[in-house]
XYZ file of C-alpha atoms in Angstrom:
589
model
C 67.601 122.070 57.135
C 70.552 124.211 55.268
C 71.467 127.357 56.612
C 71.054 130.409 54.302
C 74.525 131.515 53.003
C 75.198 134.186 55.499
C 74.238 132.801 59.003
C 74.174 135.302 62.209
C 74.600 134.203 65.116
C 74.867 135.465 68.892
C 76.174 133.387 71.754
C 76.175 134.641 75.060
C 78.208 132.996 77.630
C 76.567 133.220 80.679
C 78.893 132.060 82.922
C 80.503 134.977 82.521
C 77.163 137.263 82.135
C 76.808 139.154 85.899
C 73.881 141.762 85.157
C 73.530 142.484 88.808
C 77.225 143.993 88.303
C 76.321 145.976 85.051
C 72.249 146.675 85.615
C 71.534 145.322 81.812
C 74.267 147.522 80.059
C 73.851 145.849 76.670
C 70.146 146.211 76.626
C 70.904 149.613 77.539
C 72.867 150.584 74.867
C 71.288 149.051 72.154
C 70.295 150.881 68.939
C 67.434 148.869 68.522
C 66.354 148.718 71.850
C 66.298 152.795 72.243
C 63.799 152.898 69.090
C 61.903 150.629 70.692
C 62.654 147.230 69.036
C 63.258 144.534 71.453
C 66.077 142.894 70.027
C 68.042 142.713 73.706
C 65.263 141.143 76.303
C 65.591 139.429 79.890
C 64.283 136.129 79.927
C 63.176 134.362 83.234
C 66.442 133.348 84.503
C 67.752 136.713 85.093
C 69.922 136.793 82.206
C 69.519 138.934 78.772
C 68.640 136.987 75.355
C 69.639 138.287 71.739
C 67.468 137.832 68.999
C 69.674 136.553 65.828
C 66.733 137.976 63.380
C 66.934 141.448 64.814
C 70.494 141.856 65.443
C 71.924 144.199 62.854
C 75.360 143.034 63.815
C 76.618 146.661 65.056
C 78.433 144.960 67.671
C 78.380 147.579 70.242
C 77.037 145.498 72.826
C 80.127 142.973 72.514
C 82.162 146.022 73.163
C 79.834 147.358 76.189
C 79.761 144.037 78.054
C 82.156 144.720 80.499
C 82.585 141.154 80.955
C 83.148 139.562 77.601
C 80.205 137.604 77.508
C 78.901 138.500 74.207
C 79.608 137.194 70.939
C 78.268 138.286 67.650
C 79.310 136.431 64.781
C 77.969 136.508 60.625
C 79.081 133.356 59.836
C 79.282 133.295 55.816
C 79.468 129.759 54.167
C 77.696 127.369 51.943
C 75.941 124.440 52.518
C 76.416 123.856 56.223
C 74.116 122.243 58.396
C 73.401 123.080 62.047
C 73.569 119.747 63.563
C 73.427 120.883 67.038
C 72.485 124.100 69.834
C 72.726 124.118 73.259
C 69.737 126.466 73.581
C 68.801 130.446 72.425
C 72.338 132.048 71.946
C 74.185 129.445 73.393
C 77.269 127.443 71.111
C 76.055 125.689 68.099
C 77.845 123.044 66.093
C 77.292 122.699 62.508
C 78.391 119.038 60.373
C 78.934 116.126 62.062
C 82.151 113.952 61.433
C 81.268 110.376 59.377
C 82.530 107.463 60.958
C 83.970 104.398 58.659
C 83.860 100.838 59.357
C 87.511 99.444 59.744
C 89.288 103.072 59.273
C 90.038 105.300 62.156
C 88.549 108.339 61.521
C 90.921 111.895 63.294
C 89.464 114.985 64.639
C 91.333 118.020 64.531
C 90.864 121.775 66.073
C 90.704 124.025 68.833
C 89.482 123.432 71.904
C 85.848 124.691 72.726
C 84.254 124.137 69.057
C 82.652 121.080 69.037
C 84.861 118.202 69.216
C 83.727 116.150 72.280
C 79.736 117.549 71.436
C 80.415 115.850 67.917
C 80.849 112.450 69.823
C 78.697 112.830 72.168
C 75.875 113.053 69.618
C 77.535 109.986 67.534
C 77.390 108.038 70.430
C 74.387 109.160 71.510
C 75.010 110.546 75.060
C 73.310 113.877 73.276
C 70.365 113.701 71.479
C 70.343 116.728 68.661
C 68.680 119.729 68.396
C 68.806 121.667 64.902
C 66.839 124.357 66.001
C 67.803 126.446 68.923
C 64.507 127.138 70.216
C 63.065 123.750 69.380
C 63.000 120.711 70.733
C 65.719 117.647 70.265
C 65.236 114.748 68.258
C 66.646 112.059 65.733
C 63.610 112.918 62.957
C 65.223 116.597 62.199
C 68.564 115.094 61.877
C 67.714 112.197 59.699
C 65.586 114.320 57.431
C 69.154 117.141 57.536
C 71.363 113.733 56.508
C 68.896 112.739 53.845
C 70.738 110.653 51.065
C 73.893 110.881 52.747
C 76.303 108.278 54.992
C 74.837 109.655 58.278
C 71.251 109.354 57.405
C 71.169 105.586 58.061
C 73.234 105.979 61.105
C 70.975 108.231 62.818
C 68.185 106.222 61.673
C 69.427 103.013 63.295
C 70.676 105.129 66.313
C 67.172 106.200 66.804
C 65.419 102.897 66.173
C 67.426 100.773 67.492
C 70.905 101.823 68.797
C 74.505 101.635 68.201
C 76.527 99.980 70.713
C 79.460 102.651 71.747
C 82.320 102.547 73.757
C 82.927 105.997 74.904
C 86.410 106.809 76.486
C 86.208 110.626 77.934
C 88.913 113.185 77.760
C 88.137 113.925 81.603
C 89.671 110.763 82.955
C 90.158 111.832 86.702
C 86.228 111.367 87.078
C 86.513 107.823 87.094
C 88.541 108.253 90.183
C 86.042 110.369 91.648
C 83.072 107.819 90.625
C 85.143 104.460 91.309
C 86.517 104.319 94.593
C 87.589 100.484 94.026
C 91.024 99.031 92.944
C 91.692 98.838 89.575
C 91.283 95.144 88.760
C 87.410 95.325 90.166
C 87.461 97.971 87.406
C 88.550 96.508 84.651
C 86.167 93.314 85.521
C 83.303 95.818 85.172
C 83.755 96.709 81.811
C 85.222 93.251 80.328
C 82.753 92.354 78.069
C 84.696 90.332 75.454
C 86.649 88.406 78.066
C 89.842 89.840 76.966
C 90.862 91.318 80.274
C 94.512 89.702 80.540
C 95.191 90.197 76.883
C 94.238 93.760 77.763
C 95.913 94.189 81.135
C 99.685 92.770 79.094
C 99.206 95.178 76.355
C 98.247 98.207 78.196
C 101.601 97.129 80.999
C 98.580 97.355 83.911
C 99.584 94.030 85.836
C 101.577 95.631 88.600
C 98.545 98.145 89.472
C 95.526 95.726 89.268
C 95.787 95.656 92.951
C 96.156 99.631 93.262
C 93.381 101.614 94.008
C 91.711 103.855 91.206
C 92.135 106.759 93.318
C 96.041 106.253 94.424
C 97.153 105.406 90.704
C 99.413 108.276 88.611
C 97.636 110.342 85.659
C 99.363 108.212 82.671
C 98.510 104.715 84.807
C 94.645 106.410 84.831
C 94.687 107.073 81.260
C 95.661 103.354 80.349
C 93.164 102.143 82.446
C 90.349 104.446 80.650
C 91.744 103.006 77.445
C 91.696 99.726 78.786
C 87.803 100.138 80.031
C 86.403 101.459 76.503
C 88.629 98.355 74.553
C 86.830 95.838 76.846
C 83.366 96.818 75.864
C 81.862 94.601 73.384
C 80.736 97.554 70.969
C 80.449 98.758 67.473
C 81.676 102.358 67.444
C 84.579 103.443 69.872
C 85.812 106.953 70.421
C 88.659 107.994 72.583
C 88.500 111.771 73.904
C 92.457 112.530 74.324
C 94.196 109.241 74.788
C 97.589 110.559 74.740
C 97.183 112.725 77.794
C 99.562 111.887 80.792
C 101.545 108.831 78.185
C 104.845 108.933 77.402
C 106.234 109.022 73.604
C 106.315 104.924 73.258
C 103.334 105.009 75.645
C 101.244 107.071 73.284
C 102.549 105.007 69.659
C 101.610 101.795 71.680
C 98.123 103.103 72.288
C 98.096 104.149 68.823
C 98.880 100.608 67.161
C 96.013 99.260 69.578
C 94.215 101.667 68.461
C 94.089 100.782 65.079
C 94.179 97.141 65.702
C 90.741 97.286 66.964
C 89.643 99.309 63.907
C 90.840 96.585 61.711
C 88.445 94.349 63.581
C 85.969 95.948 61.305
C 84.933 97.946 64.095
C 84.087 102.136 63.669
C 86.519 104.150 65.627
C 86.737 108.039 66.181
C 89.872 109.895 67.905
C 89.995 113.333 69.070
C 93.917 114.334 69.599
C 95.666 117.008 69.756
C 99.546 115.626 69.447
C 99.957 115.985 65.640
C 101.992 113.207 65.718
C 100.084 110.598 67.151
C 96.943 111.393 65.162
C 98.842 110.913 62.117
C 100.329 108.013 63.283
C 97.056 106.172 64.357
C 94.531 107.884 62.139
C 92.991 106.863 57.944
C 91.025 109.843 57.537
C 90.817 113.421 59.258
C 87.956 115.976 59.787
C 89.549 119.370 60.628
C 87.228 121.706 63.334
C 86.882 125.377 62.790
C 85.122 128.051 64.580
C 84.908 129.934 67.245
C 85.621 129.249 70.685
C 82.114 128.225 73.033
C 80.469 130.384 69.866
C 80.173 127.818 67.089
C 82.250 125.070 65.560
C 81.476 123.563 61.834
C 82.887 120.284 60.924
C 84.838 119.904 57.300
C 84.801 117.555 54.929
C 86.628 114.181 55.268
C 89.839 114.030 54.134
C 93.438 112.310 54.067
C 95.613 112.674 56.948
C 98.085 114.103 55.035
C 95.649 116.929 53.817
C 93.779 117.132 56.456
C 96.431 118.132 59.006
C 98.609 120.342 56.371
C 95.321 122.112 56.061
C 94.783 122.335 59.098
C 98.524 123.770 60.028
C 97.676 126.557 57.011
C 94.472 127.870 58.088
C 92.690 126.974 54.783
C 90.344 124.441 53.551
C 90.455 124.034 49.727
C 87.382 121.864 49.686
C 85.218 124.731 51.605
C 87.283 127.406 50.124
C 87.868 128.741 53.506
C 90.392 130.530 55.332
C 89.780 129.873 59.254
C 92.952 131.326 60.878
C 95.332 134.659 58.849
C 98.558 132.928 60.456
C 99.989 129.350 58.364
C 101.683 127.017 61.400
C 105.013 126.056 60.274
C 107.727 124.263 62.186
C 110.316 126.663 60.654
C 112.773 127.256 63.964
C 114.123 123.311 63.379
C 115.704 124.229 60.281
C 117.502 127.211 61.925
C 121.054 126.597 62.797
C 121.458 126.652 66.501
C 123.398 129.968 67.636
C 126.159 129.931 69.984
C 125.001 131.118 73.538
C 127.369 131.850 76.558
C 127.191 130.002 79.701
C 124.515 130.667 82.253
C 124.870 128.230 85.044
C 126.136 124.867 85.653
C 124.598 121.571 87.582
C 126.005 119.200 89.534
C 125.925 115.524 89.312
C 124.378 114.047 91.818
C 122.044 110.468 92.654
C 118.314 110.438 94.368
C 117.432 107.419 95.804
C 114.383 106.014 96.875
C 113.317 102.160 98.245
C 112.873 100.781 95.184
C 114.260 103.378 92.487
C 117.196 105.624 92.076
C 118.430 108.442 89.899
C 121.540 108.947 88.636
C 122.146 112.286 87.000
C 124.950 113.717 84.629
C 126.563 116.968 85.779
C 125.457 119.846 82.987
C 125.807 123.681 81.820
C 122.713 125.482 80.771
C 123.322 128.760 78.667
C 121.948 132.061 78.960
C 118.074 132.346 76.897
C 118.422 128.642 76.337
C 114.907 126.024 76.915
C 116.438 122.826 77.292
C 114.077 120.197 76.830
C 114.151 116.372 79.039
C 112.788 113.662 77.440
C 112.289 110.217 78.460
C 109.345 107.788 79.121
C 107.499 108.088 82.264
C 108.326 106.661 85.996
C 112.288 107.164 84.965
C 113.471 110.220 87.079
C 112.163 113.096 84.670
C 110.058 115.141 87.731
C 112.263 113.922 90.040
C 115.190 115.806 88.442
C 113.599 118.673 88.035
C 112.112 118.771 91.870
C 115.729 118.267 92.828
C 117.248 121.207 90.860
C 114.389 123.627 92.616
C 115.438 122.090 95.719
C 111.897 120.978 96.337
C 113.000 117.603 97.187
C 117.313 117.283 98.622
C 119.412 114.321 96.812
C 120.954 111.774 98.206
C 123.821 114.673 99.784
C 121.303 117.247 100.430
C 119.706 120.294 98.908
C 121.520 121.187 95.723
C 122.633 125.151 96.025
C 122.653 126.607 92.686
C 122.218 130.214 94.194
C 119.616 130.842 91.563
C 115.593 131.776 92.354
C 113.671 129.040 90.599
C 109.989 129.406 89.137
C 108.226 126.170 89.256
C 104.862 124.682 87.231
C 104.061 121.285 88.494
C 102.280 118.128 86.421
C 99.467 118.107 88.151
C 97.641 121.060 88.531
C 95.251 121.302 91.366
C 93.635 124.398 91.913
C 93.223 126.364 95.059
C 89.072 126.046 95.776
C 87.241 129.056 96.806
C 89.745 131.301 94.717
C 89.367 133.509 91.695
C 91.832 133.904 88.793
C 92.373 137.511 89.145
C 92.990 137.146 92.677
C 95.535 134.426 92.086
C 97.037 136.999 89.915
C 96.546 139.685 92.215
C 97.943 137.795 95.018
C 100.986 136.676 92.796
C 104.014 138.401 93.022
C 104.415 138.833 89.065
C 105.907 141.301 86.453
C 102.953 143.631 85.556
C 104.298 145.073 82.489
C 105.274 140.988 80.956
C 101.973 139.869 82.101
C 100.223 142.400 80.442
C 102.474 142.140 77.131
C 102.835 138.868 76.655
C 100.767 136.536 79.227
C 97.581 138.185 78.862
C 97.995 139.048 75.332
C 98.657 135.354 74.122
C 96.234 133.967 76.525
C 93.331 136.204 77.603
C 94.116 135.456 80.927
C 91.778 138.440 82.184
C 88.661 137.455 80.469
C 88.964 134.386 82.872
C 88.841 136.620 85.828
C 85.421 136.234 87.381
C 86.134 132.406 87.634
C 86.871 130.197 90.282
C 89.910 128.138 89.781
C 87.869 124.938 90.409
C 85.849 125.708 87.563
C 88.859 126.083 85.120
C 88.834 123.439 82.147
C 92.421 121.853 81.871
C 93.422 123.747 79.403
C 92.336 126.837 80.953
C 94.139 125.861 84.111
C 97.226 125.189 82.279
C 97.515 128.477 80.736
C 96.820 130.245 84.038
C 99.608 128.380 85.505
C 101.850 128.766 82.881
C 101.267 132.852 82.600
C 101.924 132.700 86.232
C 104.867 130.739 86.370
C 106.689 132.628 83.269
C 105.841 136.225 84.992
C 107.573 135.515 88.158
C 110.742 136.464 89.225
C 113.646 133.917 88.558
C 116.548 133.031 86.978
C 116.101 129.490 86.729
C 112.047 128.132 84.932
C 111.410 124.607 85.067
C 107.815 123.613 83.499
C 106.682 120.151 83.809
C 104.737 119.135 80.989
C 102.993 122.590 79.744
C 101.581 121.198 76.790
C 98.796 119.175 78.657
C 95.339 119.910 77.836
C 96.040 122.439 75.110
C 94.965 122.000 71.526
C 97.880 122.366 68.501
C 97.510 126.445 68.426
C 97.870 126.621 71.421
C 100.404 124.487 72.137
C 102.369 126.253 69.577
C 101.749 130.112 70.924
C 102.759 128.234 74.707
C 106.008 127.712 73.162
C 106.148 131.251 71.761
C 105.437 133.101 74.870
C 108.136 130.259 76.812
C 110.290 131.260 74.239
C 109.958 135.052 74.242
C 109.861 135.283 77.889
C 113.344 133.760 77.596
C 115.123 136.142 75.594
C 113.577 138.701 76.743
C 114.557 138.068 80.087
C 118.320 136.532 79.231
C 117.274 133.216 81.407
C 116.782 129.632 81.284
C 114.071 127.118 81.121
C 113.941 123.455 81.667
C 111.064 121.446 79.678
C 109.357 118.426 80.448
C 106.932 116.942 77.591
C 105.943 114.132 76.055
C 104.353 116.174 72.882
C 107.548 115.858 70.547
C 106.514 118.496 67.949
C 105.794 120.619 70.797
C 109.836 119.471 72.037
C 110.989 120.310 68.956
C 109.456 123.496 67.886
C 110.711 125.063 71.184
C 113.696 123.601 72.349
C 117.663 124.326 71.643
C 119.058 121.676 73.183
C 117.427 118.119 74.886
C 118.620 115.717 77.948
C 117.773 112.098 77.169
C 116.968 110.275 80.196
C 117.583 106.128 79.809
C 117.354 103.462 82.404
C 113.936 100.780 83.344
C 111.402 102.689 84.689
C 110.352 102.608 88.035
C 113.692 100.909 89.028
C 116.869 103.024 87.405
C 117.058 106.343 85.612
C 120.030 107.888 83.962
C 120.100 111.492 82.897
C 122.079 112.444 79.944
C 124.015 115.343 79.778
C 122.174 117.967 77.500
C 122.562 117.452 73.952
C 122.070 119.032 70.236
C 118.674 117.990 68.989
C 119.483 115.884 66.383
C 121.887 113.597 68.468
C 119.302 113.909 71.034
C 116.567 112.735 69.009
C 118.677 110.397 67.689
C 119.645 108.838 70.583
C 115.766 108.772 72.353
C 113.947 107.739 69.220
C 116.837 104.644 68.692
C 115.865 103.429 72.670
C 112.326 103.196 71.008
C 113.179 101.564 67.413
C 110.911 104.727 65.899
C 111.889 107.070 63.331
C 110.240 110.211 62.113
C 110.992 112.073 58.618
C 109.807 115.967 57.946
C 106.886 117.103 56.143
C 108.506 119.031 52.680
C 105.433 121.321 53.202
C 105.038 122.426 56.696
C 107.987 120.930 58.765
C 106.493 118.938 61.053
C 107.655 115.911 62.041
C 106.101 112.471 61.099
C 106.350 108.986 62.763
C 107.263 106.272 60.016
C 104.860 103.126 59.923
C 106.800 100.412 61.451
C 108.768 98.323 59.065
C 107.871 100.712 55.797
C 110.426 101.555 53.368
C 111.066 104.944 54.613
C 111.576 103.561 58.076
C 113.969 100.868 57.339
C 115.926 103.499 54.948
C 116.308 105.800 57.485
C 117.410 102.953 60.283
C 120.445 102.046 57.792
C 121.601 105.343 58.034
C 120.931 105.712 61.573
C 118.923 108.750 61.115
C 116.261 108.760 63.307
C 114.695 111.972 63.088
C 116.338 114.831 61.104
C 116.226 113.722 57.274
């Protein structure tokens, strides 16, 4: 079933649709509607439907809703297929990704077009439906796939199934479904009888005995990947497996990752650190779109394409242009300017029963982000809990006389609470919220929601626009990048950075995304030490001794993409990477 050349389409998102609030407004104002068309009707829920072949696309009910709910989009392209719709003028996903025996195949985009729906129909947890209006089934999609790789995939789906190991991006639901300890777990799910092989690669033998609920975020993720690895399946996907991991954490996952494709097994990643999916990945499908409106699925193609595509905003293959701005890690090949002294830090020790942390004194200068990097369970929130004084070392609260700003790992949400009257309640600047918080973000179109309800990266950016729009001297973030996809983990930076200069402060960075580290960062502490027994922090650093000195502890080296900047991870053991060891250049070639 292809789609005409120009496609409209009108998505309404009725979470945030309140016509109780606005009595029907777009129906209302409607030019169709007033000459008696009904191109704007209420349906039997309550809620207003749009019909896509009377819409004339004036838009003026997307600028009436007073809530944002409306979308009206004329999607103009060739040869696309509508794989999927959630129902009349709900999101739509058009192309599917093709999996590849023995090859790991990459997805790239935004969040909210179609990534985890794309795997969800591959591994058939959703069964499609072409038509919005009609009803799902396999025989619509085989017939749309005819003479193609995916037609006899969704005809052996359909007949007969593919075995799938699915591992989701929402990984604290398996503490809320599981409450047993982590060994029972893993026992569940060990289908190929691999489950110590497993538990010594994944470093999960001192938590077997932990329970699911009590273990950390990164310890949770491992165990997820763990679960989906001990399936005995044909086709495994893994929804965000570097979230809560550590830099070796997340190239360890990645080399297991690939092992298991090499088992001539099909494997599919969604994964938003650039780094990691072109570390782990053969083949890349880049996602473009519009957020909860539609998402369309490109052609496969190399990594290296496929991301530096991505990063520019144009497909060459599609001849399209998806985003006017080109991504480009251009600040790393600024020199670093000279910046006067803001404040200096102590050295002091935190010690715990069976861990302490020993910390270098340091000076942080005036509309400086100093990054910390390090792997996890080695001091990194600790440090940063003892410079806010949230937590006293080992000769009490450390005074720096400064008013600190503070945005935890974990994010848990306030229930029975709106996001406008979090901000509301907030003590923020107006005028920087306005300018740069809610302008990046669209923090206001969010405002009708409970906090509970927030996706992650939702969440995240609430926090962070809160966070940045207080009043302090002194902004320590730990890990901001979580949950949010490339762009906008790149415009977080941005507005971290702006906020910064314009305010003539500092901020203190904890992240495990290193192109996300490097893009905004002037200077980095290293910390060193075994974790969960002794951590060492550094004294802050340049970046390229910094870099130097982490990605040494870790025996990885990265070179720079001659096209957009980014950084790369060198295969282990390839030319480039021994090269680059002689010299003792780890990262900036």
């Amino acid at each position: 079933m292809a789609e005409q050349e120009q496609v409209r389409i009108a998505v309404i998102d009725f979470t945030k649709c309140h016509p109780e609030k606005c009595n029907y407004l777009c129906k209302r104002m409607c030019p169709l509607n007033r000459t008696g068309k009904e191109c704007i009707t209420i349906a039997n829920d309550g809620k207003p439907r749009i019909s896509e072949q009377l819409c004339t696309a004036c838009r003026i009910c997307v600028h009436k809703c007073p809530f944002n709910a409306i979308s009206i989009v004329n999607l103009t392209a060739k040869f696309i297929n509508r794989v999927h719709c959630y129902g009349e003028n709900k999101f739509r996903l058009y192309g599917l990704p093709v999996p590849m025996q023995s090859k790991v195949i990459g997805l790239i985009g935004r969040n909210g077009i179609g990534k985890s729906t794309a795997l969800k129909i591959l591994a058939g947890k959703i069964v499609p439906r072409p038509d919005c209006k009609g009803e799902e089934s396999y025989e619509s999609i085989v017939e749309l796939f005819k003479g193609k790789e995916l037609q006899a995939y969704f005809e052996r789906l359909s007949k007969q199934g593919i075995k799938v190991s699915f591992k989701p991006q929402e990984i604290n639901k398996i503490a809320e479904a599981f409450k047993g300890r982590v060994e029972q777990l893993l026992k569940r799910f060990d289908e190929l009888g691999k489950l110590n092989e497993v538990v010594e690669e994944l470093n999960l033998s001192d938590i077997l005995k932990s329970s699911v609920s009590r273990i950390s975020g990164g310890e949770l993720q491992r165990v997820a990947i763990a679960c989906c690895i001990l399936r005995d399946a044909e086709l495994y996907f893994f929804d965000e497996p570097s979230s809560y991991l550590d830099v070796q954490e997340r190239l360890r996952i990645a080399k297991i990752i690939r092992e298991l494709a090499e088992k001539e097994k099909y494997v599919v990643v969604v994964e938003h650190d650039l780094a990691v999916l072109d570390y782990l990945s053969d083949f890349v499908h880049v996602l473009f779109g519009s957020k909860g409106v539609y998402g369309v699925v490109s052609s496969r193609m190399s990594v290296l394409n496929g991301i530096n595509q991505y990063l520019e905003g144009y497909l060459k293959n599609e001849n399209i242009r998806f985003r006017e701005k080109e991504l480009v890690f251009s600040r790393i090949a600024e020199k670093p300017e000279k910046k006067a002294s803001y404040l200096a830090y102590p050295a002091f020790t935190k010690s715990y029963k069976n861990f302490k942390l020993e910390a270098l004194g340091g000076t942080i200068m005036k509309s400086e982000v100093l990054g910390i990097l390090g792997p996890n369970a080695i001091g990194k929130t600790t440090f940063v809990k003892t410079l806010a004084g949230i937590i006293d070392s080992d000769n009490g609260k450390l005074n720096l006389g400064l008013k600190l700003a503070f945005k935890p790992q974990y994010l848990r949400p306030e229930e029975g609470i709106t996001v406008e009257e979090l901000i509301m309640q907030s003590s923020l600047d107006r005028e920087l919220f306005e300018t740069e918080a809610n302008k990046r973000f669209a923090v206001s179109e969010l405002y009708e929601r409970n906090l509970e309800e927030l996706s992650g990266g939702e969440l995240q950016k609430v926090s962070l626009a809160v966070t940045m729009c207080k009043e302090a001297d002194l902004y320590l973030l730990d890990e901001p990048s979580a949950f949010l996809d490339v762009e906008e983990r790149l415009n977080a930076a941005e507005f971290i950075k702006s906020v910064i200069e314009k305010k003539e402060k500092a901020c203190i960075v904890v992240d495990h995304d290193l192109l996300f580290q490097d893009y905004l960062c002037d200077r980095l502490i290293v910390f060193e030490g075994i974790p969960a027994k002794h951590g060492k922090a550094l004294e802050p650093q340049n970046k390229e001794l910094a870099m130097n000195r982490f990605l040494a502890s870790l025996d990885i080296t990265f070179r720079r993409d001659p096209q957009t900047g980014r950084p790369r991870a060198n295969k282990l053991g390839s030319v480039k990477d021994q090269e680059q060891k002689k010299q003792g250049k780890y990262y900036y070639l």
